[in-house]
CSV table of N, CA, C and O in Angstrom, one decimal:
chain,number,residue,atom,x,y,z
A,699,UNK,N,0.8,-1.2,0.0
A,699,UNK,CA,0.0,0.0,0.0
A,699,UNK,C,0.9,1.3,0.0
A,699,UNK,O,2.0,1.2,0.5
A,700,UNK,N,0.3,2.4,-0.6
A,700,UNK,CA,0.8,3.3,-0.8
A,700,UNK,C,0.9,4.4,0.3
A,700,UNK,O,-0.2,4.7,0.6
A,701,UNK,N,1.9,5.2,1.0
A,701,UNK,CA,1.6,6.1,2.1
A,701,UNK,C,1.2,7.3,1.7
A,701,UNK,O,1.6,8.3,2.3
A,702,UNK,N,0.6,7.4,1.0
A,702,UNK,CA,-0.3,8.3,0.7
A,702,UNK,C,-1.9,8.7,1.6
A,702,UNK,O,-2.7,7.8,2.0
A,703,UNK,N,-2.2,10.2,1.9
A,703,UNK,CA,-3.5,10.4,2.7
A,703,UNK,C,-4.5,9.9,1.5
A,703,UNK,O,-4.1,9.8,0.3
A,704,UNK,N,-6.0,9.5,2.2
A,704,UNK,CA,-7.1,9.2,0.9
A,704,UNK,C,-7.6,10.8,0.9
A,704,UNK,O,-7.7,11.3,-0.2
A,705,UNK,N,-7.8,11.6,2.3
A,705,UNK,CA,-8.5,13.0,2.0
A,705,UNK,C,-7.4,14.3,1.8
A,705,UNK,O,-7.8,15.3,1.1
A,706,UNK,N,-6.1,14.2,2.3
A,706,UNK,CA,-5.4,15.7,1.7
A,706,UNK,C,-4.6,15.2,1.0
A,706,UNK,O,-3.7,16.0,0.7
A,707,UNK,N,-4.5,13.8,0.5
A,707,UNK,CA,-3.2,13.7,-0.7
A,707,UNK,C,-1.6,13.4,0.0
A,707,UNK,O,-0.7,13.1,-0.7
A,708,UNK,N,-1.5,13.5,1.5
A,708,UNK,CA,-0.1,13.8,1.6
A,708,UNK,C,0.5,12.6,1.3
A,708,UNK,O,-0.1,11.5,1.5
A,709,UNK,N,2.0,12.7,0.8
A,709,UNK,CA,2.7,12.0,0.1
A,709,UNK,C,4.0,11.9,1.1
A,709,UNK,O,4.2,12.9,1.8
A,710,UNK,N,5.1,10.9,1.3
A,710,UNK,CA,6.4,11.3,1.7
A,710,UNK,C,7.2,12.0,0.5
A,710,UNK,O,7.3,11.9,-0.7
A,711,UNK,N,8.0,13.0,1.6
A,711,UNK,CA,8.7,14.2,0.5
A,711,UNK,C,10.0,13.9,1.2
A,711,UNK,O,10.2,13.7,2.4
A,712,UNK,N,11.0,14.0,-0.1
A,712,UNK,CA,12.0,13.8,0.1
A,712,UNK,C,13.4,15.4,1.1
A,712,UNK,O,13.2,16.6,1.2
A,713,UNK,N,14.4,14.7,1.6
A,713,UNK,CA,15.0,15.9,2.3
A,713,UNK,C,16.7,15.3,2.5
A,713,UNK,O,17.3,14.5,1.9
A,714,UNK,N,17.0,16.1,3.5
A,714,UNK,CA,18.6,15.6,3.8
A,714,UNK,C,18.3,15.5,5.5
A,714,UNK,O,17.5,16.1,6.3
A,715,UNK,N,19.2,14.7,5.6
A,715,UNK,CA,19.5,14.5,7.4
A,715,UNK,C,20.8,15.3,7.1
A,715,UNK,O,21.7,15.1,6.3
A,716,UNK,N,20.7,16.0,8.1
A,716,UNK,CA,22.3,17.3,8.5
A,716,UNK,C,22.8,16.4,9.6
A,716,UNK,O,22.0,16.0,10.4
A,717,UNK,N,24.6,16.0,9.8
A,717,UNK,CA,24.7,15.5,10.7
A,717,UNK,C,25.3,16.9,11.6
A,717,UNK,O,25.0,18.1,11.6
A,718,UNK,N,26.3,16.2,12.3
A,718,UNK,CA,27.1,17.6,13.0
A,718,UNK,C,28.2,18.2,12.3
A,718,UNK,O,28.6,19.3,12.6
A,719,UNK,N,28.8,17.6,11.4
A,719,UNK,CA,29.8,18.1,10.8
A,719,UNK,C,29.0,18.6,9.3
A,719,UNK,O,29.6,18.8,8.3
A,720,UNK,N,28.2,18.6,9.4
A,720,UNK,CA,26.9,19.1,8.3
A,720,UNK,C,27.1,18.1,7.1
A,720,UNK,O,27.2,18.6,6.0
A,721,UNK,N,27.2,17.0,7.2
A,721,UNK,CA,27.3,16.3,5.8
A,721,UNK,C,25.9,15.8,5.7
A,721,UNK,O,25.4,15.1,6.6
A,722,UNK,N,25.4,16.1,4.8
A,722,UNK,CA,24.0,16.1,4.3
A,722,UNK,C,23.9,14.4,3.3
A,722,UNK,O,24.5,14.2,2.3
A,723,UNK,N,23.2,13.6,3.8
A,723,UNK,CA,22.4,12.7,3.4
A,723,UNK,C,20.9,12.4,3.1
A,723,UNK,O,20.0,12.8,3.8
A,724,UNK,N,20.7,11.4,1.7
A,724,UNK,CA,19.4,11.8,1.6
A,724,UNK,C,18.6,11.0,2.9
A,724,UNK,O,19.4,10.2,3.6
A,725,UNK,N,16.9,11.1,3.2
A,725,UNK,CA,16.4,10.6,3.6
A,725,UNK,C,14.7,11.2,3.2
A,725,UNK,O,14.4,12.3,2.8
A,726,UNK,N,14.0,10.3,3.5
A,726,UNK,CA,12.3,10.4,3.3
A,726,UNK,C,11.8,11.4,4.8
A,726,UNK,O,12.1,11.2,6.0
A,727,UNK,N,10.9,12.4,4.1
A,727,UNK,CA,10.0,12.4,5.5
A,727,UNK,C,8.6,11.7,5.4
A,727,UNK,O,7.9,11.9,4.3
A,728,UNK,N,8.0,10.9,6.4
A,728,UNK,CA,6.6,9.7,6.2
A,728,UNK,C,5.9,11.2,6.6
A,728,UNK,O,6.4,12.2,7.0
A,729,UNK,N,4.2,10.9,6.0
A,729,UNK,CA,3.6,11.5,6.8
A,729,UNK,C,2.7,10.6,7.9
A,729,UNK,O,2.6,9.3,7.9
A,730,UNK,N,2.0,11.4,9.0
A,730,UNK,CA,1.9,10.7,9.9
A,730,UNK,C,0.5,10.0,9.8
A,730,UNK,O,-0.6,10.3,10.4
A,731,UNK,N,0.7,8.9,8.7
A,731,UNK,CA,-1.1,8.1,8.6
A,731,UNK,C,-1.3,7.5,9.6
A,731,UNK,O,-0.4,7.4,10.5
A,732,UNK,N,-2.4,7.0,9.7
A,732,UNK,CA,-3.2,6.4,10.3
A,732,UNK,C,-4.4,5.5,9.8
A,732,UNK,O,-5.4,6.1,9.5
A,733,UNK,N,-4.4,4.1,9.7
A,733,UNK,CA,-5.8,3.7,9.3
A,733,UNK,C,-6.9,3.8,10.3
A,733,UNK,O,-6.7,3.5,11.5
A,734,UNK,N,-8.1,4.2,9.8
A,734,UNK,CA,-9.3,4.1,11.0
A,734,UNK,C,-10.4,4.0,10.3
A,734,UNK,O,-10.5,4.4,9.1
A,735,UNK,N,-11.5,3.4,11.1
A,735,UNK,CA,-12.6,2.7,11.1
A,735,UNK,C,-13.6,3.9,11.1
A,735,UNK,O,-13.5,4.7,12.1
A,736,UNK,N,-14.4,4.1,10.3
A,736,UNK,CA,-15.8,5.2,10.7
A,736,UNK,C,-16.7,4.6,10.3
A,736,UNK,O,-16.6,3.8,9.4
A,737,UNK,N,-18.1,5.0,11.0
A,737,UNK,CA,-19.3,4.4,11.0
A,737,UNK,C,-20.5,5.6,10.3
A,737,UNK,O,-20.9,6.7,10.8
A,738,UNK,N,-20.8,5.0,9.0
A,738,UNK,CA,-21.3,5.8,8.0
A,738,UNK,C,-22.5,5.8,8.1
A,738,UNK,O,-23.1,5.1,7.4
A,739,UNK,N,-23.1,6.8,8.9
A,739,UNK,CA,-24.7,6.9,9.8
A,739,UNK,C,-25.6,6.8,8.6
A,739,UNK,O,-26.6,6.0,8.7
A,740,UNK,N,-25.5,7.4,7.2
A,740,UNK,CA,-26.1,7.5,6.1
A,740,UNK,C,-26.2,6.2,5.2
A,740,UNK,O,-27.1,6.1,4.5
A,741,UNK,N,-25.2,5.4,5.3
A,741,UNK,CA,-25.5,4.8,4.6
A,741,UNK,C,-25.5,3.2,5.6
A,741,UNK,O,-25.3,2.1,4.9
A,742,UNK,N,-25.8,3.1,7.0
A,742,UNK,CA,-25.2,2.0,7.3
A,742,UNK,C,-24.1,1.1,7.5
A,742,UNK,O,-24.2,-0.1,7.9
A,743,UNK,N,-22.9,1.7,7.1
A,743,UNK,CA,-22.1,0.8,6.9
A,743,UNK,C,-20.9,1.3,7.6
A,743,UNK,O,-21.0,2.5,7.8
A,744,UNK,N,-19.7,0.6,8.0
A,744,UNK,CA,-18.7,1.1,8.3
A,744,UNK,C,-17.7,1.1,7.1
A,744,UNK,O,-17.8,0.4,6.0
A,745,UNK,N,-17.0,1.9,7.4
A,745,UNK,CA,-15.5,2.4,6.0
A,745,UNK,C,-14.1,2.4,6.9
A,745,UNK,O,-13.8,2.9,8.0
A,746,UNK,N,-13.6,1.7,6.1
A,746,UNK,CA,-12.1,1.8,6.5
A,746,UNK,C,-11.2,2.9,5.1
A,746,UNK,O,-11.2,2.8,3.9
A,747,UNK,N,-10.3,4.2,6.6
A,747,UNK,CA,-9.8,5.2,5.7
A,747,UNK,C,-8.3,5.3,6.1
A,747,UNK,O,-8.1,5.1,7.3
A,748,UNK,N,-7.5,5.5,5.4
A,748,UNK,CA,-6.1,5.6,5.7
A,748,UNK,C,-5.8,7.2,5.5
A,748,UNK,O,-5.3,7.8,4.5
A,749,UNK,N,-6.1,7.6,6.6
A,749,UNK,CA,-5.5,9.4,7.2
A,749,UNK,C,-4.7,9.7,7.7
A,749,UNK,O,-4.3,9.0,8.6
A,750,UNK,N,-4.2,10.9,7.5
A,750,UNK,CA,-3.2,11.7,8.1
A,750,UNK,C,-4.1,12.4,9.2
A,750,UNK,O,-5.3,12.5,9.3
A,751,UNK,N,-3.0,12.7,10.0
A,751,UNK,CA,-3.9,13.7,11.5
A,751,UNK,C,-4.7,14.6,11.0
A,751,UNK,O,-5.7,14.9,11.5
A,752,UNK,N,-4.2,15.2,9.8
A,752,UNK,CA,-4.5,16.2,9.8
A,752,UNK,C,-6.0,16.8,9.2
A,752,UNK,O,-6.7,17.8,9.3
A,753,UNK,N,-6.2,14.9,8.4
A,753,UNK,CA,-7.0,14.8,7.9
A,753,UNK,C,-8.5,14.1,9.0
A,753,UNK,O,-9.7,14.1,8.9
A,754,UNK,N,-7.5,13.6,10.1
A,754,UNK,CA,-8.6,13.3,11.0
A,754,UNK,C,-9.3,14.8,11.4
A,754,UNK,O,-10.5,14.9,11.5
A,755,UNK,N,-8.6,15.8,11.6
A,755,UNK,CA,-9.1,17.3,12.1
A,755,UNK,C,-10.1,17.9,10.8
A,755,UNK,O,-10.9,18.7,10.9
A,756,UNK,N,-9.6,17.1,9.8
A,756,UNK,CA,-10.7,18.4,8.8
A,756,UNK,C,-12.5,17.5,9.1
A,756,UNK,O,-13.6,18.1,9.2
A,757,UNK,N,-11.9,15.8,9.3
A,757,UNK,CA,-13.7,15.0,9.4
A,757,UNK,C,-14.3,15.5,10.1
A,757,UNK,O,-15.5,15.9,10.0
A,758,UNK,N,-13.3,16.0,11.6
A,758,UNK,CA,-14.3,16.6,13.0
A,758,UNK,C,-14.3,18.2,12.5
A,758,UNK,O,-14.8,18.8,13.4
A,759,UNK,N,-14.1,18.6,11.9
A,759,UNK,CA,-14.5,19.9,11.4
A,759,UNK,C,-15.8,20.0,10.4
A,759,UNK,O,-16.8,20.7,10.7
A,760,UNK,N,-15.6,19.2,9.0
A,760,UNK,CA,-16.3,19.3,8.0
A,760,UNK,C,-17.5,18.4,8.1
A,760,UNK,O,-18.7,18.6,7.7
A,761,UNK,N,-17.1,17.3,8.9
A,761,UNK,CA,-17.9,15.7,9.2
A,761,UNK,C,-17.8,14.8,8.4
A,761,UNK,O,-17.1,15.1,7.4
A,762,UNK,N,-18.1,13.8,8.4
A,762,UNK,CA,-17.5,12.9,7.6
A,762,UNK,C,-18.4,12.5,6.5
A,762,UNK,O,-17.8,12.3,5.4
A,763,UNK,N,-19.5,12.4,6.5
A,763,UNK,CA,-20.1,12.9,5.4
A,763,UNK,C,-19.5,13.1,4.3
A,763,UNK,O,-18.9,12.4,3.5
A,764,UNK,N,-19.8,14.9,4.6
A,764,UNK,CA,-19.3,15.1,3.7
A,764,UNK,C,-17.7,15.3,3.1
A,764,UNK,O,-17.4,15.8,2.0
A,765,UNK,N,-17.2,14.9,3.7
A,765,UNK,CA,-15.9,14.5,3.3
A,765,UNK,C,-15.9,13.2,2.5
A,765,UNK,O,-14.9,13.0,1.8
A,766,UNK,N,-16.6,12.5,2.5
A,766,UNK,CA,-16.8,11.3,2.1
A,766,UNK,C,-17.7,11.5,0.9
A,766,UNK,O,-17.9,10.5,0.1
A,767,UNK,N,-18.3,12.4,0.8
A,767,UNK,CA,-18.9,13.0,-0.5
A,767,UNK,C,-17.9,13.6,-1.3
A,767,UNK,O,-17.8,13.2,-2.5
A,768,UNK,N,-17.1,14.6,-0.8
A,768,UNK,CA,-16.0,15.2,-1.7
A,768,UNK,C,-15.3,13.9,-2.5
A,768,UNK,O,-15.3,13.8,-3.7
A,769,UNK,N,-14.5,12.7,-1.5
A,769,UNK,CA,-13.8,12.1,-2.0
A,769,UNK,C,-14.6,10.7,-3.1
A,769,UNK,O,-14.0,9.8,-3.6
A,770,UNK,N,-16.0,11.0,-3.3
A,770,UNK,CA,-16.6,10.2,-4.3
A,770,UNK,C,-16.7,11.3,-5.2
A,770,UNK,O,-17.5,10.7,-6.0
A,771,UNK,N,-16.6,12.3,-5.6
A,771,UNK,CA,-16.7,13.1,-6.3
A,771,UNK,C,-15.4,13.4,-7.2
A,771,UNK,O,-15.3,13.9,-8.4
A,772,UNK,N,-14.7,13.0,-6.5
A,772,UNK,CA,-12.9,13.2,-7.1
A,772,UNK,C,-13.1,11.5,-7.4
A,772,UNK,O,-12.3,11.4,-8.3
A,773,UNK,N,-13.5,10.6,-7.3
A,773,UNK,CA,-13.5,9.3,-8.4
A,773,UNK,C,-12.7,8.1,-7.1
A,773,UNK,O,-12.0,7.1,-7.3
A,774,UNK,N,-13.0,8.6,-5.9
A,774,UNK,CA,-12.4,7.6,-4.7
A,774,UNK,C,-13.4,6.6,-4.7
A,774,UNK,O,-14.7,6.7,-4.6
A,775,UNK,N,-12.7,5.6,-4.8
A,775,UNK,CA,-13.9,4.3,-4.4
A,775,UNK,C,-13.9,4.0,-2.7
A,775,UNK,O,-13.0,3.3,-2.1
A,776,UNK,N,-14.9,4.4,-2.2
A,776,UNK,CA,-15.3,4.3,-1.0
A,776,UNK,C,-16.1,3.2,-0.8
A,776,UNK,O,-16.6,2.9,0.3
């Protein structure tokens, strides 16, 4: 599976680790997913989503719903 978010897209982006003598190596930064379980009041059913935190804060903002409307609208199979 891919570490990619299903709702903001985040991707790992590439960077350098600085040591002390500054010699610069590459390395990945992950972002911080999470799979979780939500219970889809509308349609009965439970969904499993692979999110970033950040994306957990927009469901409790936006709701999940509709977030879950946005992401069938962009062609996510939910």
């Amino acid at each position: 599976m891919a570490r990619v978010c299903q709702v903001t897209g985040k991707t790992p982006i590439g960077g350098h680790k600085v040591s002390h003598s500054n010699i610069k190596t590459k390395r990945r930064f992950l972002p911080n997913l999470q799979k979780k379980k939500f219970y889809l009041v509308e349609e009965d059913k439970w969904i499993t989503l692979k999110l970033s935190t950040d994306a957990l804060r927009t469901i409790n903002k936006n709701g999940l719903y509709a977030v879950v409307k946005e992401l069938r609208a962009k062609g996510e199979k939910i």
